[in-house]
PDB file of C-alpha atoms and ligand atoms in Angstrom:
ATOM      1  CA  UNK A   9      10.720   2.941 -15.521  1.00 81.00           C
ATOM      2  CA  UNK A  10       9.008   1.943 -12.288  1.00 95.00           C
ATOM      3  CA  UNK A  11       7.349  -1.435 -12.190  1.00 96.00           C
ATOM      4  CA  UNK A  12       3.665  -1.285 -11.269  1.00 97.00           C
ATOM      5  CA  UNK A  13       2.560  -2.810  -7.975  1.00 98.00           C
ATOM      6  CA  UNK A  14      -0.962  -3.810  -6.998  1.00 98.00           C
ATOM      7  CA  UNK A  15      -1.493  -4.779  -3.362  1.00 98.00           C
ATOM      8  CA  UNK A  16      -4.728  -6.115  -1.920  1.00 98.00           C
ATOM      9  CA  UNK A  17      -5.643  -5.176   1.642  1.00 98.00           C
ATOM     10  CA  UNK A  18      -8.197  -7.687   2.834  1.00 98.00           C
ATOM     11  CA  UNK A  19      -8.594  -5.945   6.190  1.00 98.00           C
ATOM     12  CA  UNK A  20     -10.625  -7.985   8.726  1.00 98.00           C
ATOM     13  CA  UNK A  21     -12.219 -10.222   6.092  1.00 98.00           C
ATOM     14  CA  UNK A  22     -11.961 -13.889   5.087  1.00 98.00           C
ATOM     15  CA  UNK A  23     -11.756 -17.099   7.062  1.00 98.00           C
ATOM     16  CA  UNK A  24      -8.685 -19.240   6.474  1.00 98.00           C
ATOM     17  CA  UNK A  25     -10.498 -21.356   3.870  1.00 98.00           C
ATOM     18  CA  UNK A  26     -11.950 -18.323   2.085  1.00 98.00           C
ATOM     19  CA  UNK A  27      -8.508 -16.718   2.058  1.00 98.00           C
ATOM     20  CA  UNK A  28      -6.919 -19.841   0.606  1.00 98.00           C
ATOM     21  CA  UNK A  29      -9.520 -19.969  -2.168  1.00 98.00           C
ATOM     22  CA  UNK A  30      -9.172 -16.280  -3.042  1.00 98.00           C
ATOM     23  CA  UNK A  31      -5.374 -16.489  -3.047  1.00 98.00           C
ATOM     24  CA  UNK A  32      -5.464 -19.505  -5.380  1.00 98.00           C
ATOM     25  CA  UNK A  33      -7.854 -17.727  -7.738  1.00 98.00           C
ATOM     26  CA  UNK A  34      -5.597 -14.674  -7.881  1.00 98.00           C
ATOM     27  CA  UNK A  35      -2.415 -16.719  -8.360  1.00 97.00           C
ATOM     28  CA  UNK A  36      -4.036 -18.803 -11.096  1.00 97.00           C
ATOM     29  CA  UNK A  37      -5.453 -15.688 -12.771  1.00 96.00           C
ATOM     30  CA  UNK A  38      -2.071 -13.951 -12.735  1.00 96.00           C
ATOM     31  CA  UNK A  39      -0.369 -17.004 -14.234  1.00 94.00           C
ATOM     32  CA  UNK A  40      -3.157 -17.883 -16.670  1.00 90.00           C
ATOM     33  CA  UNK A  41      -3.484 -14.371 -18.076  1.00 84.00           C
ATOM     34  CA  UNK A  42       0.278 -13.831 -18.223  1.00 84.00           C
ATOM     35  CA  UNK A  43       0.044 -10.817 -15.909  1.00 80.00           C
ATOM     36  CA  UNK A  44       3.773 -10.631 -15.328  1.00 87.00           C
ATOM     37  CA  UNK A  45       4.385  -6.927 -15.812  1.00 89.00           C
ATOM     38  CA  UNK A  46       2.985  -5.822 -12.484  1.00 95.00           C
ATOM     39  CA  UNK A  47       3.983  -6.982  -9.004  1.00 97.00           C
ATOM     40  CA  UNK A  48       1.079  -8.379  -7.011  1.00 98.00           C
ATOM     41  CA  UNK A  49       0.723  -8.678  -3.243  1.00 98.00           C
ATOM     42  CA  UNK A  50      -2.072 -10.049  -1.099  1.00 98.00           C
ATOM     43  CA  UNK A  51      -2.655  -8.709   2.419  1.00 98.00           C
ATOM     44  CA  UNK A  52      -4.701 -11.266   4.375  1.00 98.00           C
ATOM     45  CA  UNK A  53      -5.462 -11.116   8.100  1.00 98.00           C
ATOM     46  CA  UNK A  54      -2.695 -12.614  10.267  1.00 98.00           C
ATOM     47  CA  UNK A  55      -4.478 -15.912  10.885  1.00 98.00           C
ATOM     48  CA  UNK A  56      -4.746 -16.608   7.158  1.00 98.00           C
ATOM     49  CA  UNK A  57      -1.168 -15.610   6.302  1.00 98.00           C
ATOM     50  CA  UNK A  58       0.324 -19.085   6.301  1.00 97.00           C
ATOM     51  CA  UNK A  59      -2.538 -20.511   4.203  1.00 98.00           C
ATOM     52  CA  UNK A  60      -2.202 -17.693   1.674  1.00 98.00           C
ATOM     53  CA  UNK A  61       1.577 -18.062   1.497  1.00 98.00           C
ATOM     54  CA  UNK A  62       1.094 -21.752   0.793  1.00 98.00           C
ATOM     55  CA  UNK A  63      -1.630 -21.071  -1.796  1.00 98.00           C
ATOM     56  CA  UNK A  64       0.537 -18.659  -3.804  1.00 98.00           C
ATOM     57  CA  UNK A  65       3.809 -20.546  -3.436  1.00 97.00           C
ATOM     58  CA  UNK A  66       5.531 -21.073  -6.765  1.00 96.00           C
ATOM     59  CA  UNK A  67       3.563 -18.174  -8.287  1.00 96.00           C
ATOM     60  CA  UNK A  68       4.566 -14.557  -8.861  1.00 96.00           C
ATOM     61  CA  UNK A  69       2.192 -13.363  -6.145  1.00 98.00           C
ATOM     62  CA  UNK A  70       3.643 -12.207  -2.826  1.00 98.00           C
ATOM     63  CA  UNK A  71       2.150 -11.702   0.615  1.00 98.00           C
ATOM     64  CA  UNK A  72       2.036  -8.682   2.929  1.00 98.00           C
ATOM     65  CA  UNK A  73       1.081  -8.267   6.570  1.00 98.00           C
ATOM     66  CA  UNK A  74      -1.466  -5.549   7.355  1.00 98.00           C
ATOM     67  CA  UNK A  75       0.465  -4.167  10.309  1.00 98.00           C
ATOM     68  CA  UNK A  76       3.280  -5.093  12.701  1.00 98.00           C
ATOM     69  CA  UNK A  77       4.729  -4.107  16.032  1.00 98.00           C
ATOM     70  CA  UNK A  78       7.821  -1.933  16.265  1.00 98.00           C
ATOM     71  CA  UNK A  79       8.984  -4.156  19.137  1.00 98.00           C
ATOM     72  CA  UNK A  80      11.045  -7.265  18.450  1.00 97.00           C
ATOM     73  CA  UNK A  81       9.370  -9.507  21.049  1.00 97.00           C
ATOM     74  CA  UNK A  82       8.158  -9.552  24.628  1.00 97.00           C
ATOM     75  CA  UNK A  83       5.145  -8.560  26.692  1.00 98.00           C
ATOM     76  CA  UNK A  84       3.016  -6.875  24.009  1.00 97.00           C
ATOM     77  CA  UNK A  85      -0.293  -8.722  24.136  1.00 98.00           C
ATOM     78  CA  UNK A  86      -2.063  -8.999  20.812  1.00 96.00           C
ATOM     79  CA  UNK A  87       0.871  -7.691  18.774  1.00 98.00           C
ATOM     80  CA  UNK A  88       2.689  -9.409  15.910  1.00 98.00           C
ATOM     81  CA  UNK A  89       6.380  -8.845  15.256  1.00 98.00           C
ATOM     82  CA  UNK A  90       8.348  -8.372  12.049  1.00 98.00           C
ATOM     83  CA  UNK A  91      10.112 -11.702  12.508  1.00 98.00           C
ATOM     84  CA  UNK A  92       6.755 -13.468  12.990  1.00 98.00           C
ATOM     85  CA  UNK A  93       5.506 -12.046   9.700  1.00 98.00           C
ATOM     86  CA  UNK A  94       8.691 -13.094   7.975  1.00 98.00           C
ATOM     87  CA  UNK A  95       8.470 -16.518   9.543  1.00 98.00           C
ATOM     88  CA  UNK A  96       4.952 -16.871   8.108  1.00 98.00           C
ATOM     89  CA  UNK A  97       6.302 -15.998   4.653  1.00 98.00           C
ATOM     90  CA  UNK A  98       5.363 -12.324   4.246  1.00 98.00           C
ATOM     91  CA  UNK A  99       7.776 -10.088   2.360  1.00 98.00           C
ATOM     92  CA  UNK A 100       5.981  -6.747   2.832  1.00 98.00           C
ATOM     93  CA  UNK A 101       3.915  -5.023   5.502  1.00 98.00           C
ATOM     94  CA  UNK A 102       1.314  -2.264   5.211  1.00 98.00           C
ATOM     95  CA  UNK A 103       2.023   0.458   7.792  1.00 98.00           C
ATOM     96  CA  UNK A 104       0.215   3.641   8.792  1.00 97.00           C
ATOM     97  CA  UNK A 105      -3.004   2.633   7.057  1.00 97.00           C
ATOM     98  CA  UNK A 106      -5.638   5.296   7.662  1.00 94.00           C
ATOM     99  CA  UNK A 107      -7.769   2.835   9.620  1.00 95.00           C
ATOM    100  CA  UNK A 108      -4.875   2.267  12.021  1.00 96.00           C
ATOM    101  CA  UNK A 109      -4.243   5.985  12.228  1.00 94.00           C
ATOM    102  CA  UNK A 110      -7.923   6.888  12.704  1.00 91.00           C
ATOM    103  CA  UNK A 111      -9.264   3.927  14.689  1.00 94.00           C
ATOM    104  CA  UNK A 112      -6.190   2.869  16.664  1.00 94.00           C
ATOM    105  CA  UNK A 113      -4.638   6.294  17.175  1.00 94.00           C
ATOM    106  CA  UNK A 114      -1.378   5.502  15.382  1.00 96.00           C
ATOM    107  CA  UNK A 115       0.605   8.645  14.667  1.00 95.00           C
ATOM    108  CA  UNK A 116       3.526   9.459  12.402  1.00 96.00           C
ATOM    109  CA  UNK A 117       6.097   8.718  15.116  1.00 97.00           C
ATOM    110  CA  UNK A 118       4.821   5.188  15.625  1.00 97.00           C
ATOM    111  CA  UNK A 119       4.535   4.625  11.877  1.00 97.00           C
ATOM    112  CA  UNK A 120       8.173   5.696  11.551  1.00 97.00           C
ATOM    113  CA  UNK A 121       9.265   3.296  14.322  1.00 97.00           C
ATOM    114  CA  UNK A 122       7.353   0.445  12.695  1.00 98.00           C
ATOM    115  CA  UNK A 123       8.791   1.247   9.268  1.00 97.00           C
ATOM    116  CA  UNK A 124      12.284   1.257  10.699  1.00 97.00           C
ATOM    117  CA  UNK A 125      11.735  -2.059  12.489  1.00 97.00           C
ATOM    118  CA  UNK A 126      10.208  -3.643   9.372  1.00 98.00           C
ATOM    119  CA  UNK A 127      13.033  -2.534   7.149  1.00 97.00           C
ATOM    120  CA  UNK A 128      15.716  -3.588   9.624  1.00 96.00           C
ATOM    121  CA  UNK A 129      14.020  -6.981   9.971  1.00 97.00           C
ATOM    122  CA  UNK A 130      13.875  -7.655   6.237  1.00 97.00           C
ATOM    123  CA  UNK A 131      10.265  -6.705   5.447  1.00 98.00           C
ATOM    124  CA  UNK A 132       9.497  -4.000   2.917  1.00 98.00           C
ATOM    125  CA  UNK A 133       7.112  -1.440   4.393  1.00 98.00           C
ATOM    126  CA  UNK A 134       4.267   0.007   2.360  1.00 98.00           C
ATOM    127  CA  UNK A 135       3.971   3.351   4.116  1.00 98.00           C
ATOM    128  CA  UNK A 136       0.516   4.914   3.917  1.00 98.00           C
ATOM    129  CA  UNK A 137      -0.150   8.641   3.927  1.00 97.00           C
ATOM    130  CA  UNK A 138      -3.336  10.604   3.366  1.00 96.00           C
ATOM    131  CA  UNK A 139      -5.543  13.427   4.497  1.00 94.00           C
ATOM    132  CA  UNK A 140      -9.040  13.429   6.003  1.00 92.00           C
ATOM    133  CA  UNK A 141     -11.871  15.263   4.270  1.00 90.00           C
ATOM    134  CA  UNK A 142     -11.660  18.272   6.612  1.00 92.00           C
ATOM    135  CA  UNK A 143      -8.071  18.806   5.519  1.00 94.00           C
ATOM    136  CA  UNK A 144      -8.948  18.605   1.832  1.00 92.00           C
ATOM    137  CA  UNK A 145     -11.858  20.984   2.328  1.00 90.00           C
ATOM    138  CA  UNK A 146      -9.586  23.415   4.175  1.00 94.00           C
ATOM    139  CA  UNK A 147      -7.155  23.336   1.235  1.00 94.00           C
ATOM    140  CA  UNK A 148      -4.267  22.119   3.393  1.00 96.00           C
ATOM    141  CA  UNK A 149      -3.793  18.652   1.886  1.00 96.00           C
ATOM    142  CA  UNK A 150      -0.253  19.233   0.674  1.00 97.00           C
ATOM    143  CA  UNK A 151       0.909  20.667   4.008  1.00 97.00           C
ATOM    144  CA  UNK A 152      -0.517  17.630   5.781  1.00 97.00           C
ATOM    145  CA  UNK A 153       1.156  15.263   3.316  1.00 97.00           C
ATOM    146  CA  UNK A 154       4.492  17.087   3.661  1.00 97.00           C
ATOM    147  CA  UNK A 155       4.261  16.648   7.430  1.00 97.00           C
ATOM    148  CA  UNK A 156       3.526  12.926   7.042  1.00 97.00           C
ATOM    149  CA  UNK A 157       6.427  12.439   4.622  1.00 97.00           C
ATOM    150  CA  UNK A 158       8.769  14.138   7.084  1.00 96.00           C
ATOM    151  CA  UNK A 159       7.561  12.355  10.190  1.00 95.00           C
ATOM    152  CA  UNK A 160       6.536   8.908   8.902  1.00 95.00           C
ATOM    153  CA  UNK A 161       9.353   8.430   6.369  1.00 96.00           C
ATOM    154  CA  UNK A 162      12.207  10.855   6.985  1.00 94.00           C
ATOM    155  CA  UNK A 163      11.759  10.174  10.709  1.00 88.00           C
ATOM    156  CA  UNK A 164      12.540   6.507  10.105  1.00 92.00           C
ATOM    157  CA  UNK A 165      15.238   6.514   7.441  1.00 93.00           C
ATOM    158  CA  UNK A 166      18.532   8.393   7.423  1.00 89.00           C
ATOM    159  CA  UNK A 167      19.099   7.147   3.906  1.00 93.00           C
ATOM    160  CA  UNK A 168      16.708   5.520   1.461  1.00 94.00           C
ATOM    161  CA  UNK A 169      16.630   1.757   0.916  1.00 93.00           C
ATOM    162  CA  UNK A 170      17.967   0.459  -2.407  1.00 93.00           C
ATOM    163  CA  UNK A 171      15.185   0.736  -4.978  1.00 94.00           C
ATOM    164  CA  UNK A 172      13.465   3.512  -3.043  1.00 96.00           C
ATOM    165  CA  UNK A 173      10.369   3.334  -0.864  1.00 98.00           C
ATOM    166  CA  UNK A 174       6.872   2.004  -1.413  1.00 98.00           C
ATOM    167  CA  UNK A 175       4.404   4.689  -0.393  1.00 98.00           C
ATOM    168  CA  UNK A 176       0.609   4.535  -0.623  1.00 98.00           C
ATOM    169  CA  UNK A 177      -1.359   7.748  -0.925  1.00 97.00           C
ATOM    170  CA  UNK A 178      -4.782   7.134   0.525  1.00 95.00           C
ATOM    171  CA  UNK A 179      -7.100  10.098   0.862  1.00 94.00           C
ATOM    172  CA  UNK A 180      -8.978   9.036   3.988  1.00 91.00           C
ATOM    173  CA  UNK A 181     -12.280  10.340   2.608  1.00 90.00           C
ATOM    174  CA  UNK A 182     -11.983   7.943  -0.342  1.00 88.00           C
ATOM    175  CA  UNK A 183     -11.290   4.748   1.603  1.00 84.00           C
ATOM    176  CA  UNK A 184     -14.163   2.307   1.728  1.00 79.00           C
ATOM    177  CA  UNK A 185     -16.579   5.127   0.895  1.00 83.00           C
ATOM    178  CA  UNK A 186     -16.980   4.591  -2.823  1.00 82.00           C
ATOM    179  CA  UNK A 187     -15.596   8.120  -3.318  1.00 82.00           C
ATOM    180  CA  UNK A 188     -12.434   8.306  -5.386  1.00 83.00           C
ATOM    181  CA  UNK A 189      -9.989  11.135  -5.828  1.00 87.00           C
ATOM    182  CA  UNK A 190     -10.100  12.186  -9.453  1.00 94.00           C
ATOM    183  CA  UNK A 191      -7.039  11.062 -11.406  1.00 96.00           C
ATOM    184  CA  UNK A 192      -5.943  14.724 -11.419  1.00 96.00           C
ATOM    185  CA  UNK A 193      -6.352  15.128  -7.641  1.00 95.00           C
ATOM    186  CA  UNK A 194      -4.437  11.910  -7.053  1.00 96.00           C
ATOM    187  CA  UNK A 195      -1.714  12.837  -9.555  1.00 98.00           C
ATOM    188  CA  UNK A 196      -1.205  16.227  -7.927  1.00 97.00           C
ATOM    189  CA  UNK A 197      -0.623  14.645  -4.525  1.00 97.00           C
ATOM    190  CA  UNK A 198       1.533  11.826  -5.904  1.00 98.00           C
ATOM    191  CA  UNK A 199       3.737  14.324  -7.743  1.00 98.00           C
ATOM    192  CA  UNK A 200       4.013  16.331  -4.538  1.00 98.00           C
ATOM    193  CA  UNK A 201       5.055  13.249  -2.516  1.00 98.00           C
ATOM    194  CA  UNK A 202       7.733  12.510  -5.125  1.00 98.00           C
ATOM    195  CA  UNK A 203       8.918  16.109  -4.981  1.00 98.00           C
ATOM    196  CA  UNK A 204       9.213  15.963  -1.177  1.00 98.00           C
ATOM    197  CA  UNK A 205      11.125  12.662  -1.393  1.00 98.00           C
ATOM    198  CA  UNK A 206      13.495  14.230  -3.892  1.00 98.00           C
ATOM    199  CA  UNK A 207      14.077  17.198  -1.589  1.00 97.00           C
ATOM    200  CA  UNK A 208      14.845  14.880   1.335  1.00 97.00           C
ATOM    201  CA  UNK A 209      16.471  11.788  -0.200  1.00 97.00           C
ATOM    202  CA  UNK A 210      17.567  12.900  -3.676  1.00 97.00           C
ATOM    203  CA  UNK A 211      16.511  12.372  -7.259  1.00 97.00           C
ATOM    204  CA  UNK A 212      17.333   8.676  -7.562  1.00 97.00           C
ATOM    205  CA  UNK A 213      15.202   7.705  -4.580  1.00 97.00           C
ATOM    206  CA  UNK A 214      12.328   9.897  -5.799  1.00 98.00           C
ATOM    207  CA  UNK A 215      12.451   8.353  -9.250  1.00 98.00           C
ATOM    208  CA  UNK A 216      12.623   4.792  -7.948  1.00 98.00           C
ATOM    209  CA  UNK A 217       9.975   5.082  -5.236  1.00 98.00           C
ATOM    210  CA  UNK A 218       6.666   3.485  -6.140  1.00 98.00           C
ATOM    211  CA  UNK A 219       3.670   5.539  -5.053  1.00 98.00           C
ATOM    212  CA  UNK A 220       0.433   3.558  -4.976  1.00 98.00           C
ATOM    213  CA  UNK A 221      -3.002   5.122  -4.959  1.00 97.00           C
ATOM    214  CA  UNK A 222      -5.586   3.742  -2.514  1.00 96.00           C
ATOM    215  CA  UNK A 223      -9.176   4.850  -2.134  1.00 93.00           C
ATOM    216  CA  UNK A 224     -12.016   2.971  -3.813  1.00 92.00           C
ATOM    217  CA  UNK A 225     -10.011   1.762  -6.813  1.00 96.00           C
ATOM    218  CA  UNK A 226     -12.362  -0.412  -8.862  1.00 97.00           C
ATOM    219  CA  UNK A 227     -12.120  -2.120 -12.252  1.00 97.00           C
ATOM    220  CA  UNK A 228     -13.872   0.818 -13.901  1.00 97.00           C
ATOM    221  CA  UNK A 229     -11.613   3.598 -12.604  1.00 96.00           C
ATOM    222  CA  UNK A 230      -8.269   1.790 -12.305  1.00 97.00           C
ATOM    223  CA  UNK A 231      -7.019   2.453 -15.844  1.00 97.00           C
ATOM    224  CA  UNK A 232      -7.574   6.226 -15.594  1.00 97.00           C
ATOM    225  CA  UNK A 233      -5.827   6.397 -12.237  1.00 97.00           C
ATOM    226  CA  UNK A 234      -2.881   4.221 -13.314  1.00 97.00           C
ATOM    227  CA  UNK A 235      -2.438   6.267 -16.494  1.00 97.00           C
ATOM    228  CA  UNK A 236      -1.234   9.207 -14.374  1.00 97.00           C
ATOM    229  CA  UNK A 237       2.552   9.553 -14.538  1.00 97.00           C
ATOM    230  CA  UNK A 238       3.170   9.445 -10.786  1.00 98.00           C
ATOM    231  CA  UNK A 239       0.677   6.686  -9.933  1.00 98.00           C
ATOM    232  CA  UNK A 240       2.588   3.405  -9.902  1.00 98.00           C
ATOM    233  CA  UNK A 241      -0.206   1.041  -8.947  1.00 98.00           C
ATOM    234  CA  UNK A 242      -2.750   0.680  -6.196  1.00 98.00           C
ATOM    235  CA  UNK A 243      -3.489  -0.397  -2.648  1.00 98.00           C
ATOM    236  CA  UNK A 244      -6.867  -2.000  -3.066  1.00 98.00           C
ATOM    237  CA  UNK A 245      -9.346  -2.680  -0.274  1.00 97.00           C
ATOM    238  CA  UNK A 246     -12.908  -3.728  -1.149  1.00 97.00           C
ATOM    239  CA  UNK A 247     -12.183  -4.706  -4.738  1.00 98.00           C
ATOM    240  CA  UNK A 248      -9.403  -7.068  -3.659  1.00 98.00           C
ATOM    241  CA  UNK A 249     -11.914  -9.314  -1.890  1.00 98.00           C
ATOM    242  CA  UNK A 250     -13.150 -10.618  -5.203  1.00 97.00           C
ATOM    243  CA  UNK A 251     -10.692 -12.275  -7.581  1.00 98.00           C
ATOM    244  CA  UNK A 252     -12.424 -11.149 -10.792  1.00 98.00           C
ATOM    245  CA  UNK A 253     -12.336  -7.465  -9.770  1.00 98.00           C
ATOM    246  CA  UNK A 254      -8.815  -7.673  -8.401  1.00 98.00           C
ATOM    247  CA  UNK A 255      -7.507  -9.376 -11.545  1.00 98.00           C
ATOM    248  CA  UNK A 256      -9.185  -6.701 -13.656  1.00 97.00           C
ATOM    249  CA  UNK A 257      -7.320  -4.039 -11.667  1.00 98.00           C
ATOM    250  CA  UNK A 258      -4.026  -5.927 -12.070  1.00 97.00           C
ATOM    251  CA  UNK A 259      -4.718  -6.049 -15.803  1.00 97.00           C
ATOM    252  CA  UNK A 260      -5.163  -2.251 -15.841  1.00 97.00           C
ATOM    253  CA  UNK A 261      -1.820  -1.788 -14.050  1.00 96.00           C
ATOM    254  CA  UNK A 262      -0.104  -4.184 -16.370  1.00 91.00           C
ATOM    255  CA  UNK A 263      -1.471  -2.422 -19.467  1.00 84.00           C
ATOM    256  CA  UNK A 264      -0.227   0.864 -18.107  1.00 81.00           C
ATOM    257  CA  UNK A 265       3.227  -0.665 -17.464  1.00 73.00           C
ATOM    258  CA  UNK A 266       3.268  -2.025 -20.995  1.00 65.00           C
ATOM    259  CA  UNK A 267       2.406   1.353 -22.517  1.00 62.00           C
ATOM    260  CA  UNK A 268       4.973   3.480 -20.624  1.00 59.00           C
TER     261      UNK A 268
HETATM  262  C1  PEP B 310      -7.532   0.321   1.610  1.00 73.50           C
HETATM  263  O1  PEP B 310      -7.954  -0.399   2.481  1.00 73.50           O
HETATM  264  O2  PEP B 310      -6.331   0.547   1.586  1.00 73.50           O
HETATM  265  C2  PEP B 310      -8.446   0.888   0.620  1.00 73.50           C
HETATM  266  C3  PEP B 310      -7.979   1.716  -0.260  1.00 73.50           C
HETATM  267  O3  PEP B 310      -9.787   0.477   0.668  1.00 73.50           O
HETATM  268  P1  PEP B 310     -10.892   0.677  -0.509  1.00 73.50           P
HETATM  269  O4  PEP B 310     -10.224   0.291  -1.787  1.00 73.50           O
HETATM  270  O5  PEP B 310     -11.986  -0.232  -0.106  1.00 73.50           O
HETATM  271  O6  PEP B 310     -11.283   2.119  -0.494  1.00 73.50           O
END
């Protein structure tokens, strides 16, 4: 059985003090409510990483970067390396988020290079895939996803890491829009991603890989999404900025873990 994972992506939100407070509230909520059956990660902006790492230290909550460079060090103004994230205490890094793909022009090749660098440097990548609305409307979602699996994941890894990958399926049209893929739409794409991973990396990797759903997950739709057999948790944007909502979503993931 795959262990559920709920990761918060705070994007460009929260001052250092606000981040510290939110991280404490989440860590205390996870401990106080005994939410130990789902893994929990917080993804603060870089400047708040150290404060968040300190705030969750000694708890079961981990910390993820929102992006990293594929370069180790050097003249790359404004970039942050894998070793810098590790040094700050992050264990994971979100890569290929749709906002980086859409707003910063990051393509599959770069996502693959970043994933490779992260993995080699000891950070676990959370590799994001997803289609824009035009692709869904054209009925070519699965072809687009297959291409992303090949070029963002297969392009980076000759063999799978132990325990499989962490992939996030994020339909671009559902991110920050309040629109959500129906549980059935999400399940179909998640099952397809798992099928592609099996074809490329084998059954064990496909079965171990955790595929998170991202796209306007809220307390009131989380349970239905997480009940789908191939949805192993969520990458949560807006609803992770508020501890009560985020804890409610973690609770939904934990209940699903307990029932499967
Ligand atoms: C995200 O940022 O990964 C995301 C899914 O955002 P939201 O939950 O706000 O749609």
